[in-house]
Amino acid sequence: MDKDVIIAVVLAALILVSLFQTIQLVGVSNRIASGTGTASLSSGSGGETIEEMNERMHGSSSSSGSTGSSSSGSAMVGGC
């Protein structure tokens, strides 16, 4: 095959893939906007607070009144 033909075929395939993904993104966007999709961007009363998320993810709640550096510093992993 000629080099130009190979480049044209690859370019056509990339364009088809990008069109397919554009159609998928439009569908996902419409589902999120209408609220019927599995993903929800609403911040209604059904969400969890940051403290609840920390308790669920880390097994301990964060307290803003704590000033002990040894207890909070030892729980840090990777500087987070």
JSON list of C-alpha atoms in Angstrom, two decimals:
[
{"chain": "A", "resi": 1, "resn": "MET", "atom": "CA", "xyz": [0.00, 0.00, 0.00]},
{"chain": "A", "resi": 2, "resn": "ASP", "atom": "CA", "xyz": [1.01, 3.54, -0.61]},
{"chain": "A", "resi": 3, "resn": "LYS", "atom": "CA", "xyz": [2.03, 5.61, 2.40]},
{"chain": "A", "resi": 4, "resn": "ASP", "atom": "CA", "xyz": [-0.61, 8.26, 1.62]},
{"chain": "A", "resi": 5, "resn": "VAL", "atom": "CA", "xyz": [-3.38, 5.65, 1.58]},
{"chain": "A", "resi": 6, "resn": "ILE", "atom": "CA", "xyz": [-2.34, 4.34, 4.98]},
{"chain": "A", "resi": 7, "resn": "ILE", "atom": "CA", "xyz": [-2.34, 7.85, 6.43]},
{"chain": "A", "resi": 8, "resn": "ALA", "atom": "CA", "xyz": [-5.79, 8.53, 4.91]},
{"chain": "A", "resi": 9, "resn": "VAL", "atom": "CA", "xyz": [-7.21, 5.32, 6.40]},
{"chain": "A", "resi": 10, "resn": "VAL", "atom": "CA", "xyz": [-5.80, 6.10, 9.85]},
{"chain": "A", "resi": 11, "resn": "LEU", "atom": "CA", "xyz": [-7.15, 9.66, 9.66]},
{"chain": "A", "resi": 12, "resn": "ALA", "atom": "CA", "xyz": [-10.60, 8.40, 8.64]},
{"chain": "A", "resi": 13, "resn": "ALA", "atom": "CA", "xyz": [-10.59, 5.92, 11.54]},
{"chain": "A", "resi": 14, "resn": "LEU", "atom": "CA", "xyz": [-9.67, 8.68, 14.00]},
{"chain": "A", "resi": 15, "resn": "ILE", "atom": "CA", "xyz": [-12.47, 10.89, 12.69]},
{"chain": "A", "resi": 16, "resn": "LEU", "atom": "CA", "xyz": [-14.99, 8.06, 13.06]},
{"chain": "A", "resi": 17, "resn": "VAL", "atom": "CA", "xyz": [-13.87, 7.38, 16.63]},
{"chain": "A", "resi": 18, "resn": "SER", "atom": "CA", "xyz": [-14.14, 11.06, 17.53]},
{"chain": "A", "resi": 19, "resn": "LEU", "atom": "CA", "xyz": [-17.65, 11.26, 16.04]},
{"chain": "A", "resi": 20, "resn": "PHE", "atom": "CA", "xyz": [-18.72, 8.19, 18.01]},
{"chain": "A", "resi": 21, "resn": "GLN", "atom": "CA", "xyz": [-17.37, 9.66, 21.24]},
{"chain": "A", "resi": 22, "resn": "THR", "atom": "CA", "xyz": [-19.08, 13.00, 20.54]},
{"chain": "A", "resi": 23, "resn": "ILE", "atom": "CA", "xyz": [-22.42, 11.20, 20.22]},
{"chain": "A", "resi": 24, "resn": "GLN", "atom": "CA", "xyz": [-21.76, 9.39, 23.50]},
{"chain": "A", "resi": 25, "resn": "LEU", "atom": "CA", "xyz": [-20.84, 12.63, 25.30]},
{"chain": "A", "resi": 26, "resn": "VAL", "atom": "CA", "xyz": [-23.99, 14.36, 24.07]},
{"chain": "A", "resi": 27, "resn": "GLY", "atom": "CA", "xyz": [-26.06, 11.45, 25.38]},
{"chain": "A", "resi": 28, "resn": "VAL", "atom": "CA", "xyz": [-24.36, 11.51, 28.77]},
{"chain": "A", "resi": 29, "resn": "SER", "atom": "CA", "xyz": [-24.76, 15.28, 28.97]},
{"chain": "A", "resi": 30, "resn": "ASN", "atom": "CA", "xyz": [-28.47, 15.01, 28.23]},
{"chain": "A", "resi": 31, "resn": "ARG", "atom": "CA", "xyz": [-28.96, 12.30, 30.86]},
{"chain": "A", "resi": 32, "resn": "ILE", "atom": "CA", "xyz": [-27.17, 14.35, 33.51]},
{"chain": "A", "resi": 33, "resn": "ALA", "atom": "CA", "xyz": [-29.12, 17.48, 32.60]},
{"chain": "A", "resi": 34, "resn": "SER", "atom": "CA", "xyz": [-32.45, 15.64, 32.82]},
{"chain": "A", "resi": 35, "resn": "GLY", "atom": "CA", "xyz": [-31.48, 13.80, 36.00]},
{"chain": "A", "resi": 36, "resn": "THR", "atom": "CA", "xyz": [-32.29, 10.34, 34.61]},
{"chain": "A", "resi": 37, "resn": "GLY", "atom": "CA", "xyz": [-28.72, 9.06, 34.39]},
{"chain": "A", "resi": 38, "resn": "THR", "atom": "CA", "xyz": [-26.81, 7.18, 37.03]},
{"chain": "A", "resi": 39, "resn": "ALA", "atom": "CA", "xyz": [-24.59, 10.19, 37.62]},
{"chain": "A", "resi": 40, "resn": "SER", "atom": "CA", "xyz": [-26.08, 13.07, 39.53]},
{"chain": "A", "resi": 41, "resn": "LEU", "atom": "CA", "xyz": [-24.61, 16.50, 40.03]},
{"chain": "A", "resi": 42, "resn": "SER", "atom": "CA", "xyz": [-27.25, 17.68, 42.49]},
{"chain": "A", "resi": 43, "resn": "SER", "atom": "CA", "xyz": [-26.12, 18.78, 45.91]},
{"chain": "A", "resi": 44, "resn": "GLY", "atom": "CA", "xyz": [-29.43, 18.11, 47.60]},
{"chain": "A", "resi": 45, "resn": "SER", "atom": "CA", "xyz": [-30.10, 16.92, 51.12]},
{"chain": "A", "resi": 46, "resn": "GLY", "atom": "CA", "xyz": [-29.25, 13.32, 50.21]},
{"chain": "A", "resi": 47, "resn": "GLY", "atom": "CA", "xyz": [-25.50, 13.99, 50.08]},
{"chain": "A", "resi": 48, "resn": "GLU", "atom": "CA", "xyz": [-23.01, 13.37, 52.84]},
{"chain": "A", "resi": 49, "resn": "THR", "atom": "CA", "xyz": [-20.96, 15.94, 54.66]},
{"chain": "A", "resi": 50, "resn": "ILE", "atom": "CA", "xyz": [-17.18, 16.07, 54.56]},
{"chain": "A", "resi": 51, "resn": "GLU", "atom": "CA", "xyz": [-17.03, 14.69, 58.08]},
{"chain": "A", "resi": 52, "resn": "GLU", "atom": "CA", "xyz": [-19.25, 11.75, 57.11]},
{"chain": "A", "resi": 53, "resn": "MET", "atom": "CA", "xyz": [-17.10, 11.05, 54.07]},
{"chain": "A", "resi": 54, "resn": "ASN", "atom": "CA", "xyz": [-13.93, 11.13, 56.18]},
{"chain": "A", "resi": 55, "resn": "GLU", "atom": "CA", "xyz": [-15.50, 8.72, 58.67]},
{"chain": "A", "resi": 56, "resn": "ARG", "atom": "CA", "xyz": [-16.53, 6.37, 55.86]},
{"chain": "A", "resi": 57, "resn": "MET", "atom": "CA", "xyz": [-13.22, 6.54, 53.98]},
{"chain": "A", "resi": 58, "resn": "HIS", "atom": "CA", "xyz": [-10.72, 6.73, 56.85]},
{"chain": "A", "resi": 59, "resn": "GLY", "atom": "CA", "xyz": [-12.57, 5.25, 59.80]},
{"chain": "A", "resi": 60, "resn": "SER", "atom": "CA", "xyz": [-12.12, 8.35, 61.92]},
{"chain": "A", "resi": 61, "resn": "SER", "atom": "CA", "xyz": [-13.86, 11.66, 62.01]},
{"chain": "A", "resi": 62, "resn": "SER", "atom": "CA", "xyz": [-12.02, 14.94, 61.63]},
{"chain": "A", "resi": 63, "resn": "SER", "atom": "CA", "xyz": [-12.46, 17.36, 64.49]},
{"chain": "A", "resi": 64, "resn": "SER", "atom": "CA", "xyz": [-11.72, 21.02, 64.01]},
{"chain": "A", "resi": 65, "resn": "GLY", "atom": "CA", "xyz": [-11.13, 21.51, 67.74]},
{"chain": "A", "resi": 66, "resn": "SER", "atom": "CA", "xyz": [-8.18, 19.13, 67.86]},
{"chain": "A", "resi": 67, "resn": "THR", "atom": "CA", "xyz": [-4.84, 20.88, 68.35]},
{"chain": "A", "resi": 68, "resn": "GLY", "atom": "CA", "xyz": [-2.68, 17.85, 69.09]},
{"chain": "A", "resi": 69, "resn": "SER", "atom": "CA", "xyz": [-0.12, 17.64, 66.32]},
{"chain": "A", "resi": 70, "resn": "SER", "atom": "CA", "xyz": [1.08, 14.16, 67.20]},
{"chain": "A", "resi": 71, "resn": "SER", "atom": "CA", "xyz": [-2.33, 12.50, 66.76]},
{"chain": "A", "resi": 72, "resn": "SER", "atom": "CA", "xyz": [-3.21, 14.25, 63.51]},
{"chain": "A", "resi": 73, "resn": "GLY", "atom": "CA", "xyz": [0.33, 14.06, 62.08]},
{"chain": "A", "resi": 74, "resn": "SER", "atom": "CA", "xyz": [0.72, 10.35, 62.59]},
{"chain": "A", "resi": 75, "resn": "ALA", "atom": "CA", "xyz": [-2.43, 9.62, 60.59]},
{"chain": "A", "resi": 76, "resn": "MET", "atom": "CA", "xyz": [-1.12, 11.42, 57.52]},
{"chain": "A", "resi": 77, "resn": "VAL", "atom": "CA", "xyz": [0.08, 9.30, 54.65]},
{"chain": "A", "resi": 78, "resn": "GLY", "atom": "CA", "xyz": [2.07, 10.84, 51.86]},
{"chain": "A", "resi": 79, "resn": "GLY", "atom": "CA", "xyz": [1.71, 14.35, 53.19]},
{"chain": "A", "resi": 80, "resn": "CYS", "atom": "CA", "xyz": [-2.04, 14.47, 52.71]}
]
